[in-house]
């Protein structure tokens, strides 16, 4: 061991002395002793001398010595041995590196490996500085001394794949830079090899340069790592531009490689090339090869399958290429900086300027592109398709043939079959041949399609082409059949499916066709990479059309997701697709009511294609709506002149009628109704089932006043409607028909028609207003006809209907006028206020928000909305006050609604003035309702201000001046006279104004002028009711009551139920006349029926109906309707009693007294004796304490007489004779010995059955007969008492008086029958007492009666009963015929009895016809038959 150390020290000393031979010798000595000695192999540096010697370091001395001697190979071996002994020690590795560096270029390759291992040693020791130093030296040495390959190897130590890269990352150069250097070296090597190989092989026998290049490139590229290097550069670089550059290099290298590969080996590489190209296109990297590959190698059936943005971006990136020119020309864009977004051009200024090219510019640009893009199959195909679209079939066929030749070369390069492209170009060629030199090229086209169909039985273009061939030959059934067959074979082919589905839809199967079209559209939309815009537009449009035809109701058509969305999608996909614009215009016009957009669409469609007749039609209608009749006329005339309106004879195309209808509309709006009728008739001769023409014709008839023709025409129009939205909606015909019925006053049918329209069109404002007005007019008609309850019902319906109208429709004067008119109905029928729809009125008033506020209206009369809406006002407590307040508020709202229209505002002020005037009677009325007067205290002046304001707005309106005169008659007669004269100056033939002027003069007691004015009114309008009323009032003031009654009667006859004054004056004057002229009981009850009906209407219409109730009760009493009289009088008593308690008015007390007397009489007749007695006694007690002025002395005496008689009779019927007698005696005193009262008293005394009472009764009657010898009643009672007592002497005296009275009475007297019966009875009794034959005496009296009164039928009838004489029966009939009205007063039953007494079948039949309920007629008929 000591010798080894000594040898090592000797080697070390020799090295220091630069005696390298000795050092080597000493090292070998050590190795012989210890072959594992490290320092023996590796020589140490100066510093190593101080390192402790070990076996592993003994090898170093030998390597160092050999290196210094120039024996590098042996030194390398020594260093390698040392490195193996101790791999982690750096001395051996450093020696190796130095040895290889000393070798120069010869040792570069091994140096690269050793230096890398050396760097690993320092990396393990985490010595960054030494490790980086070693690597730097490695790269620098290889670059300086090595070849490209060796330098490339050295650079690989700097790549991420190197084991020391993780340790030195960040201290060495970036991997991207290294990869670029390696890629450049690799590219240079490949180019050198390719050029060398081509140079060597091209000289071989039979070699072809193209084949040689292809083989060499294939061989080199198969071994090339260049694409991987480029990918690594892309992965590690941070420079986007650099990344794009190396992406281009990858694609170019892959493409070159693909071209060189054989056909069976292209698949994998082709997919890579396509992906690389498509990725570049996706990020819009402007590398033309990528875009060309992505476009040219895409195998598609239709250009629309491609992403249009890709094509437009290509044109932007490479504007000078031929393909970009073709793309721009195809899509019609002159220039653009950015592509479209979703097929919609950017707005001007956001990108580049975008201009639509004209058709000529498109053709020119495409022609230039075809010349420049000789190598592009896509360019030729697009150009051919464009020429096919513009129907330049010759150029299409020529370019398609060239495209097929170029496509063959493209297939060889890419290895793609491009079958779709081939078939598409063939289809373009065949499609062009369909029309080019047709039918010469049909066989070739059909052969091409057949060839395609043999291989692809479902290809769209081929099937479509065959269909088009059949279509060109007009074999439509065959075309449809072929397309359906194609659909069965290829249901997924979008073009075939769309065409087949459309054909199926056209044959009537809309639902299935629609479903298939939607499937096609979803497939097109789902393919985001290949948007086929033209097909998308076509399919979208056809789906829209199917939906449009399949769902004719407007709700479905109006849906945004319905036809509209598809029409809009079609326009977005293909902006030049004219039919879509037409359908979109139809949607905007019919569904959205957006006339502006509709017009734009129709104009666009008409500009794109003159064959869009439908667009022209709606365009004309749009201009007609804007009242631009000149343009409508131009459009209609252009349509007529185009030849499309009336086709040539034999043509299968239908004639078009809308231009004639448009001309009719123009003429109708020019009010040339006869010409418009002719135009619509001309249109209907072409289209007899045209709904709109029938409606317009009916409207023309209506406007020209031909209502019956209009009604029939509109009925026919409604019957023609079948629910097809293309033909319109029946609502307008129904609306116009309702208008006709309204003009004919058939309001029930008109209202029904308006409601039917509103069921389908609830927001149709015109119809809603028409309904309100019709309901109000119907209510007024009902008032005029006397159907007051129905009038109130119609008014209620109008208010309820108004509540259902939308809020925006309430800002119109007509709406509030209708509301006010409906409320005024209740003012005419105040007794029906129980049906007043208060809640609806409050809701309408509350929901209305005036667009303007007017302090003038608020302060006009003090009537505010808060009053109507105050709490506590319910429908149960509605008064006339409430109704008038609501009507006034409606009038004010009408003024607010008409603030923009002066004319409408003047009318609204006029209407409000009449409402205020209607409230005038309540301004000071505190009798009926004390609360009313406070609400309407300002109404008289308010009405005056309203009419003045109306005149300020429209001074030439005669009605306004007339109204002003009416309201100022009492306030200022001079102003009233001026207003009436002004009104007459404006319209002298206004009878109402003349009548009002007469009323003014009558109010001023100038009867002569009043008579002249009323006479002028009668001559102007003989049916003016108020002219006749005025004449009657004049006559009454002059004391001519009989003439007044005649005038009032005539006024009542010509009036309607709304004329309250006519009814009131007629009834009152007639009753007064009856009372004044009545001399006995009422004989003709029927004459009072008219008065009763009139009074019943007055009760409903009158505000204060107490007087009319009392009068009606008196009439009911006279016609025998006692129960009704009691009911009426009970109400009267309650009202008058309540009023008396409030006012303590003597007049009311007197009225109450008379009512009590009247109710007592009726209760007496009704059998309610206790109540009758009580009420009579109440009347008597009131009459005793009555103040002066309540009743006149005569009225008081008559009331007491009535009360005493009633009380006496009531007590009598209750068997209270003691109480009855004093009453009768009091009545006798009050009546001043009136015979009737005396008779009643005598009857009661006799009934008491006392001797004294009977004697007194008989004496009273005897005295009465002496005092009143013509009183038949007294004679009758006296004769009855005498017969009961057997007082023959008295009977004879009575008989003698009756005989005298019998001869003196006239035949028409009501007592005649009583006298005859009484004479016969007394004569019979006298004969029986004397022992004579009673029958003979009776017959003699009958004959004596006939002799005295031969014209009376009663005597002849008695003679027939006694003798059955045929002659007497005939005379009885003859006399009876002379007593029937109007000569006499005989009733039907008496006349029937006279006919029944005649033994003649004909006369008996008359008897039965007159009174079929009388058995005498039937018995006589039975006797005649038997």
PDB file of N, CA and C in Angstrom, residues 668 673 676-681 684 691-704 709-710 713-714:
ATOM      1  N   UNK A 668    -114.572  54.673 -54.199  1.00  0.00           N
ATOM      2  CA  UNK A 668    -115.408  54.764 -53.024  1.00  0.00           C
ATOM      3  C   UNK A 668    -114.896  55.844 -52.085  1.00  0.00           C
ATOM      4  N   UNK A 673    -119.667  56.559 -55.608  1.00  0.00           N
ATOM      5  CA  UNK A 673    -120.220  55.263 -55.254  1.00  0.00           C
ATOM      6  C   UNK A 673    -120.798  54.497 -56.450  1.00  0.00           C
ATOM      7  N   UNK A 676    -117.843  53.009 -58.071  1.00  0.00           N
ATOM      8  CA  UNK A 676    -117.242  51.957 -57.249  1.00  0.00           C
ATOM      9  C   UNK A 676    -118.084  50.688 -57.292  1.00  0.00           C
ATOM     10  N   UNK A 677    -119.405  50.838 -57.347  1.00  0.00           N
ATOM     11  CA  UNK A 677    -120.265  49.662 -57.489  1.00  0.00           C
ATOM     12  C   UNK A 677    -119.945  48.929 -58.776  1.00  0.00           C
ATOM     13  N   UNK A 678    -119.756  49.679 -59.853  1.00  0.00           N
ATOM     14  CA  UNK A 678    -119.416  49.051 -61.136  1.00  0.00           C
ATOM     15  C   UNK A 678    -118.069  48.347 -61.066  1.00  0.00           C
ATOM     16  N   UNK A 679    -117.094  48.977 -60.414  1.00  0.00           N
ATOM     17  CA  UNK A 679    -115.764  48.367 -60.320  1.00  0.00           C
ATOM     18  C   UNK A 679    -115.815  47.076 -59.514  1.00  0.00           C
ATOM     19  N   UNK A 680    -116.502  47.107 -58.396  1.00  0.00           N
ATOM     20  CA  UNK A 680    -116.586  45.891 -57.588  1.00  0.00           C
ATOM     21  C   UNK A 680    -117.378  44.800 -58.299  1.00  0.00           C
ATOM     22  N   UNK A 681    -118.359  45.193 -59.066  1.00  0.00           N
ATOM     23  CA  UNK A 681    -119.087  44.198 -59.840  1.00  0.00           C
ATOM     24  C   UNK A 681    -118.186  43.573 -60.893  1.00  0.00           C
ATOM     25  N   UNK A 684    -116.033  41.116 -59.147  1.00  0.00           N
ATOM     26  CA  UNK A 684    -116.784  39.920 -58.769  1.00  0.00           C
ATOM     27  C   UNK A 684    -117.108  39.048 -59.974  1.00  0.00           C
ATOM     28  N   UNK A 691    -114.554  37.487 -51.060  1.00  0.00           N
ATOM     29  CA  UNK A 691    -115.229  38.002 -49.865  1.00  0.00           C
ATOM     30  C   UNK A 691    -115.091  39.518 -49.745  1.00  0.00           C
ATOM     31  N   UNK A 692    -113.856  40.004 -49.955  1.00  0.00           N
ATOM     32  CA  UNK A 692    -113.615  41.429 -49.780  1.00  0.00           C
ATOM     33  C   UNK A 692    -114.389  42.262 -50.800  1.00  0.00           C
ATOM     34  N   UNK A 693    -114.490  41.768 -52.005  1.00  0.00           N
ATOM     35  CA  UNK A 693    -115.230  42.511 -53.019  1.00  0.00           C
ATOM     36  C   UNK A 693    -116.705  42.600 -52.649  1.00  0.00           C
ATOM     37  N   UNK A 694    -117.246  41.515 -52.125  1.00  0.00           N
ATOM     38  CA  UNK A 694    -118.646  41.550 -51.712  1.00  0.00           C
ATOM     39  C   UNK A 694    -118.840  42.530 -50.562  1.00  0.00           C
ATOM     40  N   UNK A 695    -117.902  42.514 -49.632  1.00  0.00           N
ATOM     41  CA  UNK A 695    -118.007  43.456 -48.510  1.00  0.00           C
ATOM     42  C   UNK A 695    -117.912  44.890 -49.003  1.00  0.00           C
ATOM     43  N   UNK A 696    -116.953  45.148 -49.883  1.00  0.00           N
ATOM     44  CA  UNK A 696    -116.806  46.511 -50.401  1.00  0.00           C
ATOM     45  C   UNK A 696    -118.001  46.915 -51.241  1.00  0.00           C
ATOM     46  N   UNK A 697    -118.548  45.965 -51.994  1.00  0.00           N
ATOM     47  CA  UNK A 697    -119.742  46.277 -52.760  1.00  0.00           C
ATOM     48  C   UNK A 697    -120.900  46.612 -51.824  1.00  0.00           C
ATOM     49  N   UNK A 698    -121.027  45.831 -50.735  1.00  0.00           N
ATOM     50  CA  UNK A 698    -122.074  46.139 -49.759  1.00  0.00           C
ATOM     51  C   UNK A 698    -121.869  47.495 -49.122  1.00  0.00           C
ATOM     52  N   UNK A 699    -120.621  47.839 -48.856  1.00  0.00           N
ATOM     53  CA  UNK A 699    -120.341  49.154 -48.279  1.00  0.00           C
ATOM     54  C   UNK A 699    -120.678  50.268 -49.265  1.00  0.00           C
ATOM     55  N   UNK A 700    -120.411  50.021 -50.540  1.00  0.00           N
ATOM     56  CA  UNK A 700    -120.767  51.016 -51.561  1.00  0.00           C
ATOM     57  C   UNK A 700    -122.277  51.182 -51.631  1.00  0.00           C
ATOM     58  N   UNK A 701    -122.995  50.062 -51.583  1.00  0.00           N
ATOM     59  CA  UNK A 701    -124.462  50.146 -51.558  1.00  0.00           C
ATOM     60  C   UNK A 701    -124.937  50.919 -50.330  1.00  0.00           C
ATOM     61  N   UNK A 702    -124.332  50.628 -49.182  1.00  0.00           N
ATOM     62  CA  UNK A 702    -124.727  51.309 -47.953  1.00  0.00           C
ATOM     63  C   UNK A 702    -124.471  52.803 -48.048  1.00  0.00           C
ATOM     64  N   UNK A 703    -123.306  53.164 -48.568  1.00  0.00           N
ATOM     65  CA  UNK A 703    -122.969  54.585 -48.674  1.00  0.00           C
ATOM     66  C   UNK A 703    -123.847  55.304 -49.682  1.00  0.00           C
ATOM     67  N   UNK A 704    -124.343  54.592 -50.672  1.00  0.00           N
ATOM     68  CA  UNK A 704    -125.210  55.208 -51.675  1.00  0.00           C
ATOM     69  C   UNK A 704    -126.678  55.167 -51.257  1.00  0.00           C
ATOM     70  N   UNK A 709    -130.154  46.436 -50.845  1.00  0.00           N
ATOM     71  CA  UNK A 709    -129.101  45.799 -51.643  1.00  0.00           C
ATOM     72  C   UNK A 709    -127.858  45.564 -50.794  1.00  0.00           C
ATOM     73  N   UNK A 710    -127.530  46.536 -49.941  1.00  0.00           N
ATOM     74  CA  UNK A 710    -126.365  46.370 -49.069  1.00  0.00           C
ATOM     75  C   UNK A 710    -126.564  45.196 -48.124  1.00  0.00           C
ATOM     76  N   UNK A 713    -126.165  41.979 -50.042  1.00  0.00           N
ATOM     77  CA  UNK A 713    -124.773  41.787 -50.448  1.00  0.00           C
ATOM     78  C   UNK A 713    -123.910  41.354 -49.274  1.00  0.00           C
ATOM     79  N   UNK A 714    -124.072  41.986 -48.132  1.00  0.00           N
ATOM     80  CA  UNK A 714    -123.257  41.647 -46.977  1.00  0.00           C
ATOM     81  C   UNK A 714    -123.626  40.280 -46.413  1.00  0.00           C
TER      82      UNK A 714
END
